């Protein structure tokens, strides 16, 4: 079982909806990540939080808004999304620095935007 | 941002065959990781290679890090249907900036 828990597992939303994806880890990791993965493509980095501060933002549209309320939780707030935003959204965590380079991934939240 | 190129992009083989997957970059990495991802799941780390020329074995999987630490390979011996999945190499630019190669989608037919 993964030690990074993501909810919901599946989400269907309209373009005018506001929803959030949630991620939780209790491994004491101080870096948390959001990746977006389209079908048959590799994960693409969106955001990195290090010690609860946003350290990397890969020019992601503002309709995606990350939040890191504490060292165990990471949210991704979604608003006014487009159908092309449909994808698997993966959360990961790691030590800071990564030391071995290992990221621990959740199972992902599969988002469909209608 | 350092880029990682993987080849081949797709590979379909029969059970029992051997295969090699490559991960190349023009940049030097302090370490490279290999992940395997199955449908509907997140990537799972297989191995990290750190030292140039390093070879690591994980049962039927052999991982090698190039001497110059710019490339890596994954060799699978006697592939099994359970090896089917997306194989991703990854490297860290700096400060937790972890990037993935495009991946190799492996299908092993019974």
mmCIF file with all atom_site columns, C-alpha atoms in Angstrom:
data_model
loop_
_atom_site.group_PDB
_atom_site.id
_atom_site.type_symbol
_atom_site.label_atom_id
_atom_site.label_alt_id
_atom_site.label_comp_id
_atom_site.label_asym_id
_atom_site.label_entity_id
_atom_site.label_seq_id
_atom_site.pdbx_PDB_ins_code
_atom_site.Cartn_x
_atom_site.Cartn_y
_atom_site.Cartn_z
_atom_site.occupancy
_atom_site.B_iso_or_equiv
_atom_site.pdbx_formal_charge
_atom_site.auth_seq_id
_atom_site.auth_comp_id
_atom_site.auth_asym_id
_atom_site.auth_atom_id
_atom_site.pdbx_PDB_model_num
ATOM 1   C CA . UNK A 1 1   ? 0.000   0.000   0.000   1.00 0.00 ? 1   UNK A CA 1
ATOM 2   C CA . UNK A 1 2   ? 1.204   3.465   -0.860  1.00 0.00 ? 2   UNK A CA 1
ATOM 3   C CA . UNK A 1 3   ? 2.014   5.752   2.046   1.00 0.00 ? 3   UNK A CA 1
ATOM 4   C CA . UNK A 1 4   ? 0.866   8.769   0.085   1.00 0.00 ? 4   UNK A CA 1
ATOM 5   C CA . UNK A 1 5   ? -2.904  8.972   0.041   1.00 0.00 ? 5   UNK A CA 1
ATOM 6   C CA . UNK A 1 6   ? -4.789  10.921  -2.600  1.00 0.00 ? 6   UNK A CA 1
ATOM 7   C CA . UNK A 1 7   ? -8.483  11.741  -2.655  1.00 0.00 ? 7   UNK A CA 1
ATOM 8   C CA . UNK A 1 8   ? -10.677 11.542  -4.560  1.00 0.00 ? 8   UNK A CA 1
ATOM 9   C CA . UNK A 1 9   ? -9.518  8.700   -6.789  1.00 0.00 ? 9   UNK A CA 1
ATOM 10  C CA . UNK A 1 10  ? -11.818 9.875   -9.567  1.00 0.00 ? 10  UNK A CA 1
ATOM 11  C CA . UNK A 1 11  ? -13.369 13.296  -10.151 1.00 0.00 ? 11  UNK A CA 1
ATOM 12  C CA . UNK A 1 12  ? -15.687 14.510  -12.882 1.00 0.00 ? 12  UNK A CA 1
ATOM 13  C CA . UNK A 1 13  ? -16.362 18.235  -13.008 1.00 0.00 ? 13  UNK A CA 1
ATOM 14  C CA . UNK A 1 14  ? -17.807 20.842  -15.270 1.00 0.00 ? 14  UNK A CA 1
ATOM 15  C CA . UNK A 1 15  ? -15.902 23.838  -16.509 1.00 0.00 ? 15  UNK A CA 1
ATOM 16  C CA . UNK A 1 16  ? -17.613 26.164  -14.032 1.00 0.00 ? 16  UNK A CA 1
ATOM 17  C CA . UNK A 1 17  ? -17.129 23.972  -10.973 1.00 0.00 ? 17  UNK A CA 1
ATOM 18  C CA . UNK A 1 18  ? -14.722 24.504  -8.087  1.00 0.00 ? 18  UNK A CA 1
ATOM 19  C CA . UNK A 1 19  ? -13.187 21.359  -6.649  1.00 0.00 ? 19  UNK A CA 1
ATOM 20  C CA . UNK A 1 20  ? -10.067 20.293  -4.764  1.00 0.00 ? 20  UNK A CA 1
ATOM 21  C CA . UNK A 1 21  ? -7.690  17.376  -4.877  1.00 0.00 ? 21  UNK A CA 1
ATOM 22  C CA . UNK A 1 22  ? -6.139  16.300  -1.593  1.00 0.00 ? 22  UNK A CA 1
ATOM 23  C CA . UNK A 1 23  ? -2.908  14.532  -0.725  1.00 0.00 ? 23  UNK A CA 1
ATOM 24  C CA . UNK A 1 24  ? -1.626  13.335  2.646   1.00 0.00 ? 24  UNK A CA 1
ATOM 25  C CA . UNK A 1 25  ? 1.594   11.682  3.807   1.00 0.00 ? 25  UNK A CA 1
ATOM 26  C CA . UNK A 1 26  ? 2.858   10.767  7.275   1.00 0.00 ? 26  UNK A CA 1
ATOM 27  C CA . UNK A 1 27  ? 6.435   9.826   6.448   1.00 0.00 ? 27  UNK A CA 1
ATOM 28  C CA . UNK A 1 28  ? 7.851   13.086  7.763   1.00 0.00 ? 28  UNK A CA 1
ATOM 29  C CA . UNK A 1 29  ? 8.779   14.217  4.272   1.00 0.00 ? 29  UNK A CA 1
ATOM 30  C CA . UNK A 1 30  ? 9.184   17.960  3.890   1.00 0.00 ? 30  UNK A CA 1
ATOM 31  C CA . UNK A 1 31  ? 8.881   18.149  0.100   1.00 0.00 ? 31  UNK A CA 1
ATOM 32  C CA . UNK A 1 32  ? 5.599   17.536  -1.686  1.00 0.00 ? 32  UNK A CA 1
ATOM 33  C CA . UNK A 1 33  ? 4.879   17.591  -5.382  1.00 0.00 ? 33  UNK A CA 1
ATOM 34  C CA . UNK A 1 34  ? 2.052   17.780  -7.882  1.00 0.00 ? 34  UNK A CA 1
ATOM 35  C CA . UNK A 1 35  ? 2.538   16.129  -11.266 1.00 0.00 ? 35  UNK A CA 1
ATOM 36  C CA . UNK A 1 36  ? 0.111   15.997  -14.187 1.00 0.00 ? 36  UNK A CA 1
ATOM 37  C CA . UNK A 1 37  ? 0.094   12.930  -16.402 1.00 0.00 ? 37  UNK A CA 1
ATOM 38  C CA . UNK A 1 38  ? -1.786  12.660  -19.674 1.00 0.00 ? 38  UNK A CA 1
ATOM 39  C CA . UNK A 1 39  ? -2.508  9.276   -21.227 1.00 0.00 ? 39  UNK A CA 1
ATOM 40  C CA . UNK A 1 40  ? 0.591   7.517   -22.552 1.00 0.00 ? 40  UNK A CA 1
ATOM 41  C CA . UNK A 1 41  ? 2.824   10.393  -21.411 1.00 0.00 ? 41  UNK A CA 1
ATOM 42  C CA . UNK A 1 42  ? 5.273   10.767  -18.524 1.00 0.00 ? 42  UNK A CA 1
ATOM 43  C CA . UNK A 1 43  ? 4.434   12.793  -15.413 1.00 0.00 ? 43  UNK A CA 1
ATOM 44  C CA . UNK A 1 44  ? 4.975   16.533  -15.863 1.00 0.00 ? 44  UNK A CA 1
ATOM 45  C CA . UNK A 1 45  ? 6.033   18.582  -12.877 1.00 0.00 ? 45  UNK A CA 1
ATOM 46  C CA . UNK A 1 46  ? 3.536   21.268  -11.820 1.00 0.00 ? 46  UNK A CA 1
ATOM 47  C CA . UNK A 1 47  ? 4.459   22.422  -8.316  1.00 0.00 ? 47  UNK A CA 1
ATOM 48  C CA . UNK A 1 48  ? 6.930   21.632  -5.567  1.00 0.00 ? 48  UNK A CA 1
ATOM 49  C CA . UNK A 1 49  ? 6.576   22.630  -1.931  1.00 0.00 ? 49  UNK A CA 1
ATOM 50  C CA . UNK A 1 50  ? 9.634   22.512  0.270   1.00 0.00 ? 50  UNK A CA 1
ATOM 51  C CA . UNK A 1 51  ? 9.110   23.078  4.006   1.00 0.00 ? 51  UNK A CA 1
ATOM 52  C CA . UNK A 1 52  ? 5.550   24.190  3.230   1.00 0.00 ? 52  UNK A CA 1
ATOM 53  C CA . UNK A 1 53  ? 6.760   26.934  0.903   1.00 0.00 ? 53  UNK A CA 1
ATOM 54  C CA . UNK A 1 54  ? 6.172   26.906  -2.841  1.00 0.00 ? 54  UNK A CA 1
ATOM 55  C CA . UNK A 1 55  ? 9.617   26.375  -4.352  1.00 0.00 ? 55  UNK A CA 1
ATOM 56  C CA . UNK A 1 56  ? 8.774   25.447  -7.946  1.00 0.00 ? 56  UNK A CA 1
ATOM 57  C CA . UNK A 1 57  ? 5.857   26.566  -10.108 1.00 0.00 ? 57  UNK A CA 1
ATOM 58  C CA . UNK A 1 58  ? 6.206   25.352  -13.669 1.00 0.00 ? 58  UNK A CA 1
ATOM 59  C CA . UNK A 1 59  ? 4.198   28.169  -15.228 1.00 0.00 ? 59  UNK A CA 1
ATOM 60  C CA . UNK A 1 60  ? 0.973   26.387  -14.436 1.00 0.00 ? 60  UNK A CA 1
ATOM 61  C CA . UNK A 1 61  ? -2.249  28.300  -15.324 1.00 0.00 ? 61  UNK A CA 1
ATOM 62  C CA . UNK A 1 62  ? -3.850  30.095  -12.401 1.00 0.00 ? 62  UNK A CA 1
ATOM 63  C CA . UNK A 1 63  ? -6.938  27.893  -12.651 1.00 0.00 ? 63  UNK A CA 1
ATOM 64  C CA . UNK A 1 64  ? -4.756  25.429  -10.690 1.00 0.00 ? 64  UNK A CA 1
ATOM 65  C CA . UNK A 1 65  ? -4.013  26.726  -7.205  1.00 0.00 ? 65  UNK A CA 1
ATOM 66  C CA . UNK A 1 66  ? -1.822  24.667  -4.854  1.00 0.00 ? 66  UNK A CA 1
ATOM 67  C CA . UNK A 1 67  ? -1.908  24.900  -1.099  1.00 0.00 ? 67  UNK A CA 1
ATOM 68  C CA . UNK A 1 68  ? 0.234   23.290  1.579   1.00 0.00 ? 68  UNK A CA 1
ATOM 69  C CA . UNK A 1 69  ? -1.544  23.812  4.931   1.00 0.00 ? 69  UNK A CA 1
ATOM 70  C CA . UNK A 1 70  ? 1.030   21.799  6.881   1.00 0.00 ? 70  UNK A CA 1
ATOM 71  C CA . UNK A 1 71  ? 3.899   19.384  6.371   1.00 0.00 ? 71  UNK A CA 1
ATOM 72  C CA . UNK A 1 72  ? 1.563   16.403  5.856   1.00 0.00 ? 72  UNK A CA 1
ATOM 73  C CA . UNK A 1 73  ? -1.047  17.867  3.547   1.00 0.00 ? 73  UNK A CA 1
ATOM 74  C CA . UNK A 1 74  ? -1.052  19.151  0.002   1.00 0.00 ? 74  UNK A CA 1
ATOM 75  C CA . UNK A 1 75  ? -4.098  20.407  -1.862  1.00 0.00 ? 75  UNK A CA 1
ATOM 76  C CA . UNK A 1 76  ? -4.724  21.368  -5.451  1.00 0.00 ? 76  UNK A CA 1
ATOM 77  C CA . UNK A 1 77  ? -7.682  23.717  -5.900  1.00 0.00 ? 77  UNK A CA 1
ATOM 78  C CA . UNK A 1 78  ? -9.345  23.594  -9.295  1.00 0.00 ? 78  UNK A CA 1
ATOM 79  C CA . UNK A 1 79  ? -11.491 26.312  -10.817 1.00 0.00 ? 79  UNK A CA 1
ATOM 80  C CA . UNK A 1 80  ? -12.741 27.033  -14.333 1.00 0.00 ? 80  UNK A CA 1
ATOM 81  C CA . UNK A 1 81  ? -10.852 24.107  -15.822 1.00 0.00 ? 81  UNK A CA 1
ATOM 82  C CA . UNK A 1 82  ? -10.833 23.178  -19.483 1.00 0.00 ? 82  UNK A CA 1
ATOM 83  C CA . UNK A 1 83  ? -11.464 19.746  -21.032 1.00 0.00 ? 83  UNK A CA 1
ATOM 84  C CA . UNK A 1 84  ? -7.762  19.523  -21.929 1.00 0.00 ? 84  UNK A CA 1
ATOM 85  C CA . UNK A 1 85  ? -6.992  19.583  -18.205 1.00 0.00 ? 85  UNK A CA 1
ATOM 86  C CA . UNK A 1 86  ? -8.395  16.068  -17.950 1.00 0.00 ? 86  UNK A CA 1
ATOM 87  C CA . UNK A 1 87  ? -5.527  13.898  -16.728 1.00 0.00 ? 87  UNK A CA 1
ATOM 88  C CA . UNK A 1 88  ? -4.171  11.832  -13.873 1.00 0.00 ? 88  UNK A CA 1
ATOM 89  C CA . UNK A 1 89  ? -2.907  14.146  -11.128 1.00 0.00 ? 89  UNK A CA 1
ATOM 90  C CA . UNK A 1 90  ? -0.171  12.573  -9.068  1.00 0.00 ? 90  UNK A CA 1
ATOM 91  C CA . UNK A 1 91  ? 0.999   13.707  -5.674  1.00 0.00 ? 91  UNK A CA 1
ATOM 92  C CA . UNK A 1 92  ? 4.445   12.726  -4.398  1.00 0.00 ? 92  UNK A CA 1
ATOM 93  C CA . UNK A 1 93  ? 6.603   13.383  -1.379  1.00 0.00 ? 93  UNK A CA 1
ATOM 94  C CA . UNK A 1 94  ? 10.288  13.137  -0.595  1.00 0.00 ? 94  UNK A CA 1
ATOM 95  C CA . UNK A 1 95  ? 12.953  14.078  1.866   1.00 0.00 ? 95  UNK A CA 1
ATOM 96  C CA . UNK A 1 96  ? 14.687  17.436  1.540   1.00 0.00 ? 96  UNK A CA 1
ATOM 97  C CA . UNK A 1 97  ? 17.125  17.018  -0.081  1.00 0.00 ? 97  UNK A CA 1
ATOM 98  C CA . UNK A 1 98  ? 16.008  13.822  -1.764  1.00 0.00 ? 98  UNK A CA 1
ATOM 99  C CA . UNK A 1 99  ? 19.298  12.049  -0.923  1.00 0.00 ? 99  UNK A CA 1
ATOM 100 C CA . UNK A 1 100 ? 18.483  8.937   -2.968  1.00 0.00 ? 100 UNK A CA 1
ATOM 101 C CA . UNK A 1 101 ? 16.305  10.854  -5.399  1.00 0.00 ? 101 UNK A CA 1
ATOM 102 C CA . UNK A 1 102 ? 13.314  8.787   -4.389  1.00 0.00 ? 102 UNK A CA 1
ATOM 103 C CA . UNK A 1 103 ? 9.832   10.191  -4.726  1.00 0.00 ? 103 UNK A CA 1
ATOM 104 C CA . UNK A 1 104 ? 6.944   8.387   -3.097  1.00 0.00 ? 104 UNK A CA 1
ATOM 105 C CA . UNK A 1 105 ? 3.843   8.649   -5.238  1.00 0.00 ? 105 UNK A CA 1
ATOM 106 C CA . UNK A 1 106 ? 0.187   8.321   -4.459  1.00 0.00 ? 106 UNK A CA 1
ATOM 107 C CA . UNK A 1 107 ? -2.104  6.387   -6.769  1.00 0.00 ? 107 UNK A CA 1
ATOM 108 C CA . UNK A 1 108 ? -3.321  9.577   -8.368  1.00 0.00 ? 108 UNK A CA 1
ATOM 109 C CA . UNK A 1 109 ? -6.615  11.369  -8.865  1.00 0.00 ? 109 UNK A CA 1
ATOM 110 C CA . UNK A 1 110 ? -8.103  10.867  -12.295 1.00 0.00 ? 110 UNK A CA 1
ATOM 111 C CA . UNK A 1 111 ? -9.785  14.086  -13.333 1.00 0.00 ? 111 UNK A CA 1
ATOM 112 C CA . UNK A 1 112 ? -12.288 14.421  -16.150 1.00 0.00 ? 112 UNK A CA 1
ATOM 113 C CA . UNK A 1 113 ? -13.434 17.907  -17.158 1.00 0.00 ? 113 UNK A CA 1
ATOM 114 C CA . UNK A 1 114 ? -16.632 18.005  -19.179 1.00 0.00 ? 114 UNK A CA 1
ATOM 115 C CA . UNK B 2 1   ? 16.319  22.240  -17.041 1.00 0.00 ? 1   UNK B CA 1
ATOM 116 C CA . UNK B 2 2   ? 18.208  19.078  -17.878 1.00 0.00 ? 2   UNK B CA 1
ATOM 117 C CA . UNK B 2 3   ? 16.358  16.834  -20.328 1.00 0.00 ? 3   UNK B CA 1
ATOM 118 C CA . UNK B 2 4   ? 16.211  13.053  -20.291 1.00 0.00 ? 4   UNK B CA 1
ATOM 119 C CA . UNK B 2 5   ? 15.587  11.101  -23.477 1.00 0.00 ? 5   UNK B CA 1
ATOM 120 C CA . UNK B 2 6   ? 14.424  7.533   -23.375 1.00 0.00 ? 6   UNK B CA 1
ATOM 121 C CA . UNK B 2 7   ? 14.456  4.906   -26.090 1.00 0.00 ? 7   UNK B CA 1
ATOM 122 C CA . UNK B 2 8   ? 12.704  3.014   -27.394 1.00 0.00 ? 8   UNK B CA 1
ATOM 123 C CA . UNK B 2 9   ? 9.396   4.700   -26.745 1.00 0.00 ? 9   UNK B CA 1
ATOM 124 C CA . UNK B 2 10  ? 7.449   1.460   -27.239 1.00 0.00 ? 10  UNK B CA 1
ATOM 125 C CA . UNK B 2 11  ? 8.606   -2.135  -26.998 1.00 0.00 ? 11  UNK B CA 1
ATOM 126 C CA . UNK B 2 12  ? 6.534   -5.265  -27.520 1.00 0.00 ? 12  UNK B CA 1
ATOM 127 C CA . UNK B 2 13  ? 8.253   -8.622  -27.007 1.00 0.00 ? 13  UNK B CA 1
ATOM 128 C CA . UNK B 2 14  ? 7.477   -12.259 -26.292 1.00 0.00 ? 14  UNK B CA 1
ATOM 129 C CA . UNK B 2 15  ? 7.843   -13.803 -22.872 1.00 0.00 ? 15  UNK B CA 1
ATOM 130 C CA . UNK B 2 16  ? 11.380  -15.068 -22.317 1.00 0.00 ? 16  UNK B CA 1
ATOM 131 C CA . UNK B 2 17  ? 13.114  -12.482 -24.491 1.00 0.00 ? 17  UNK B CA 1
ATOM 132 C CA . UNK B 2 18  ? 15.711  -10.029 -23.231 1.00 0.00 ? 18  UNK B CA 1
ATOM 133 C CA . UNK B 2 19  ? 15.493  -6.267  -23.670 1.00 0.00 ? 19  UNK B CA 1
ATOM 134 C CA . UNK B 2 20  ? 17.385  -3.068  -22.951 1.00 0.00 ? 20  UNK B CA 1
ATOM 135 C CA . UNK B 2 21  ? 15.943  0.390   -22.382 1.00 0.00 ? 21  UNK B CA 1
ATOM 136 C CA . UNK B 2 22  ? 18.070  3.524   -22.573 1.00 0.00 ? 22  UNK B CA 1
ATOM 137 C CA . UNK B 2 23  ? 18.012  6.890   -20.843 1.00 0.00 ? 23  UNK B CA 1
ATOM 138 C CA . UNK B 2 24  ? 20.284  9.621   -22.187 1.00 0.00 ? 24  UNK B CA 1
ATOM 139 C CA . UNK B 2 25  ? 21.054  13.230  -21.424 1.00 0.00 ? 25  UNK B CA 1
ATOM 140 C CA . UNK B 2 26  ? 23.594  15.802  -22.514 1.00 0.00 ? 26  UNK B CA 1
ATOM 141 C CA . UNK B 2 27  ? 23.909  16.864  -18.878 1.00 0.00 ? 27  UNK B CA 1
ATOM 142 C CA . UNK B 2 28  ? 25.564  15.272  -15.887 1.00 0.00 ? 28  UNK B CA 1
ATOM 143 C CA . UNK B 2 29  ? 23.322  14.032  -13.110 1.00 0.00 ? 29  UNK B CA 1
ATOM 144 C CA . UNK B 2 30  ? 24.350  13.381  -9.551  1.00 0.00 ? 30  UNK B CA 1
ATOM 145 C CA . UNK B 2 31  ? 21.990  10.412  -9.634  1.00 0.00 ? 31  UNK B CA 1
ATOM 146 C CA . UNK B 2 32  ? 19.378  8.842   -11.853 1.00 0.00 ? 32  UNK B CA 1
ATOM 147 C CA . UNK B 2 33  ? 16.312  6.903   -10.856 1.00 0.00 ? 33  UNK B CA 1
ATOM 148 C CA . UNK B 2 34  ? 14.304  4.237   -12.655 1.00 0.00 ? 34  UNK B CA 1
ATOM 149 C CA . UNK B 2 35  ? 10.605  3.962   -11.920 1.00 0.00 ? 35  UNK B CA 1
ATOM 150 C CA . UNK B 2 36  ? 7.958   1.541   -13.121 1.00 0.00 ? 36  UNK B CA 1
ATOM 151 C CA . UNK B 2 37  ? 4.344   2.584   -13.482 1.00 0.00 ? 37  UNK B CA 1
ATOM 152 C CA . UNK B 2 38  ? 1.335   0.346   -13.991 1.00 0.00 ? 38  UNK B CA 1
ATOM 153 C CA . UNK B 2 39  ? -1.982  1.620   -15.318 1.00 0.00 ? 39  UNK B CA 1
ATOM 154 C CA . UNK B 2 40  ? -4.010  3.527   -12.742 1.00 0.00 ? 40  UNK B CA 1
ATOM 155 C CA . UNK B 2 41  ? -1.150  3.748   -10.279 1.00 0.00 ? 41  UNK B CA 1
ATOM 156 C CA . UNK B 2 42  ? 1.643   6.122   -9.430  1.00 0.00 ? 42  UNK B CA 1
ATOM 157 C CA . UNK B 2 43  ? 5.266   5.372   -10.397 1.00 0.00 ? 43  UNK B CA 1
ATOM 158 C CA . UNK B 2 44  ? 7.211   3.127   -8.033  1.00 0.00 ? 44  UNK B CA 1
ATOM 159 C CA . UNK B 2 45  ? 10.963  3.460   -7.623  1.00 0.00 ? 45  UNK B CA 1
ATOM 160 C CA . UNK B 2 46  ? 13.006  0.487   -8.857  1.00 0.00 ? 46  UNK B CA 1
ATOM 161 C CA . UNK B 2 47  ? 16.536  1.754   -8.277  1.00 0.00 ? 47  UNK B CA 1
ATOM 162 C CA . UNK B 2 48  ? 18.765  4.795   -7.846  1.00 0.00 ? 48  UNK B CA 1
ATOM 163 C CA . UNK B 2 49  ? 22.216  4.861   -9.460  1.00 0.00 ? 49  UNK B CA 1
ATOM 164 C CA . UNK B 2 50  ? 24.725  7.309   -8.106  1.00 0.00 ? 50  UNK B CA 1
ATOM 165 C CA . UNK B 2 51  ? 28.301  6.396   -9.046  1.00 0.00 ? 51  UNK B CA 1
ATOM 166 C CA . UNK B 2 52  ? 29.567  6.585   -12.640 1.00 0.00 ? 52  UNK B CA 1
ATOM 167 C CA . UNK B 2 53  ? 29.948  3.064   -14.032 1.00 0.00 ? 53  UNK B CA 1
ATOM 168 C CA . UNK B 2 54  ? 27.768  1.622   -11.292 1.00 0.00 ? 54  UNK B CA 1
ATOM 169 C CA . UNK B 2 55  ? 25.833  -1.575  -12.003 1.00 0.00 ? 55  UNK B CA 1
ATOM 170 C CA . UNK B 2 56  ? 22.921  -2.640  -9.842  1.00 0.00 ? 56  UNK B CA 1
ATOM 171 C CA . UNK B 2 57  ? 20.938  -5.839  -10.098 1.00 0.00 ? 57  UNK B CA 1
ATOM 172 C CA . UNK B 2 58  ? 17.377  -6.404  -8.975  1.00 0.00 ? 58  UNK B CA 1
ATOM 173 C CA . UNK B 2 59  ? 16.490  -10.043 -9.738  1.00 0.00 ? 59  UNK B CA 1
ATOM 174 C CA . UNK B 2 60  ? 16.162  -10.128 -13.552 1.00 0.00 ? 60  UNK B CA 1
ATOM 175 C CA . UNK B 2 61  ? 16.711  -6.366  -13.899 1.00 0.00 ? 61  UNK B CA 1
ATOM 176 C CA . UNK B 2 62  ? 20.194  -4.898  -14.370 1.00 0.00 ? 62  UNK B CA 1
ATOM 177 C CA . UNK B 2 63  ? 20.741  -1.151  -14.171 1.00 0.00 ? 63  UNK B CA 1
ATOM 178 C CA . UNK B 2 64  ? 23.865  0.638   -15.325 1.00 0.00 ? 64  UNK B CA 1
ATOM 179 C CA . UNK B 2 65  ? 24.960  4.244   -14.886 1.00 0.00 ? 65  UNK B CA 1
ATOM 180 C CA . UNK B 2 66  ? 27.298  5.603   -17.536 1.00 0.00 ? 66  UNK B CA 1
ATOM 181 C CA . UNK B 2 67  ? 30.856  6.503   -16.593 1.00 0.00 ? 67  UNK B CA 1
ATOM 182 C CA . UNK B 2 68  ? 30.165  10.170  -17.280 1.00 0.00 ? 68  UNK B CA 1
ATOM 183 C CA . UNK B 2 69  ? 26.861  10.035  -15.361 1.00 0.00 ? 69  UNK B CA 1
ATOM 184 C CA . UNK B 2 70  ? 24.914  11.271  -18.374 1.00 0.00 ? 70  UNK B CA 1
ATOM 185 C CA . UNK B 2 71  ? 23.166  8.056   -19.337 1.00 0.00 ? 71  UNK B CA 1
ATOM 186 C CA . UNK B 2 72  ? 21.728  4.889   -17.903 1.00 0.00 ? 72  UNK B CA 1
ATOM 187 C CA . UNK B 2 73  ? 20.343  1.602   -19.145 1.00 0.00 ? 73  UNK B CA 1
ATOM 188 C CA . UNK B 2 74  ? 17.911  -0.974  -17.864 1.00 0.00 ? 74  UNK B CA 1
ATOM 189 C CA . UNK B 2 75  ? 18.299  -4.564  -19.045 1.00 0.00 ? 75  UNK B CA 1
ATOM 190 C CA . UNK B 2 76  ? 15.625  -7.166  -18.375 1.00 0.00 ? 76  UNK B CA 1
ATOM 191 C CA . UNK B 2 77  ? 16.495  -10.836 -18.763 1.00 0.00 ? 77  UNK B CA 1
ATOM 192 C CA . UNK B 2 78  ? 13.839  -13.407 -19.652 1.00 0.00 ? 78  UNK B CA 1
ATOM 193 C CA . UNK B 2 79  ? 10.987  -10.912 -19.598 1.00 0.00 ? 79  UNK B CA 1
ATOM 194 C CA . UNK B 2 80  ? 7.678   -11.980 -18.106 1.00 0.00 ? 80  UNK B CA 1
ATOM 195 C CA . UNK B 2 81  ? 4.153   -10.631 -18.682 1.00 0.00 ? 81  UNK B CA 1
ATOM 196 C CA . UNK B 2 82  ? 4.319   -9.149  -15.177 1.00 0.00 ? 82  UNK B CA 1
ATOM 197 C CA . UNK B 2 83  ? 7.110   -6.855  -16.398 1.00 0.00 ? 83  UNK B CA 1
ATOM 198 C CA . UNK B 2 84  ? 4.596   -5.032  -18.603 1.00 0.00 ? 84  UNK B CA 1
ATOM 199 C CA . UNK B 2 85  ? 4.390   -1.358  -17.716 1.00 0.00 ? 85  UNK B CA 1
ATOM 200 C CA . UNK B 2 86  ? 5.774   2.109   -18.281 1.00 0.00 ? 86  UNK B CA 1
ATOM 201 C CA . UNK B 2 87  ? 9.459   2.422   -17.380 1.00 0.00 ? 87  UNK B CA 1
ATOM 202 C CA . UNK B 2 88  ? 10.548  5.946   -16.521 1.00 0.00 ? 88  UNK B CA 1
ATOM 203 C CA . UNK B 2 89  ? 13.952  7.343   -15.824 1.00 0.00 ? 89  UNK B CA 1
ATOM 204 C CA . UNK B 2 90  ? 14.193  10.462  -13.698 1.00 0.00 ? 90  UNK B CA 1
ATOM 205 C CA . UNK B 2 91  ? 16.829  12.885  -12.549 1.00 0.00 ? 91  UNK B CA 1
ATOM 206 C CA . UNK B 2 92  ? 17.025  15.771  -10.166 1.00 0.00 ? 92  UNK B CA 1
ATOM 207 C CA . UNK B 2 93  ? 18.079  19.157  -11.514 1.00 0.00 ? 93  UNK B CA 1
ATOM 208 C CA . UNK B 2 94  ? 18.539  20.638  -8.079  1.00 0.00 ? 94  UNK B CA 1
ATOM 209 C CA . UNK B 2 95  ? 16.545  21.359  -4.965  1.00 0.00 ? 95  UNK B CA 1
ATOM 210 C CA . UNK B 2 96  ? 13.873  18.708  -5.426  1.00 0.00 ? 96  UNK B CA 1
ATOM 211 C CA . UNK B 2 97  ? 13.285  19.591  -9.092  1.00 0.00 ? 97  UNK B CA 1
ATOM 212 C CA . UNK B 2 98  ? 12.659  16.008  -10.279 1.00 0.00 ? 98  UNK B CA 1
ATOM 213 C CA . UNK B 2 99  ? 12.068  15.468  -13.993 1.00 0.00 ? 99  UNK B CA 1
ATOM 214 C CA . UNK B 2 100 ? 11.072  12.398  -15.925 1.00 0.00 ? 100 UNK B CA 1
ATOM 215 C CA . UNK B 2 101 ? 12.062  11.063  -19.294 1.00 0.00 ? 101 UNK B CA 1
ATOM 216 C CA . UNK B 2 102 ? 9.345   10.328  -21.831 1.00 0.00 ? 102 UNK B CA 1
ATOM 217 C CA . UNK B 2 103 ? 9.192   6.695   -20.746 1.00 0.00 ? 103 UNK B CA 1
ATOM 218 C CA . UNK B 2 104 ? 9.332   3.308   -22.436 1.00 0.00 ? 104 UNK B CA 1
ATOM 219 C CA . UNK B 2 105 ? 6.073   1.440   -22.653 1.00 0.00 ? 105 UNK B CA 1
ATOM 220 C CA . UNK B 2 106 ? 6.876   -2.279  -22.442 1.00 0.00 ? 106 UNK B CA 1
ATOM 221 C CA . UNK B 2 107 ? 4.445   -5.037  -23.349 1.00 0.00 ? 107 UNK B CA 1
ATOM 222 C CA . UNK B 2 108 ? 5.461   -8.628  -22.726 1.00 0.00 ? 108 UNK B CA 1
ATOM 223 C CA . UNK B 2 109 ? 3.189   -11.129 -24.470 1.00 0.00 ? 109 UNK B CA 1
ATOM 224 C CA . UNK B 2 110 ? 2.659   -14.601 -23.014 1.00 0.00 ? 110 UNK B CA 1
#
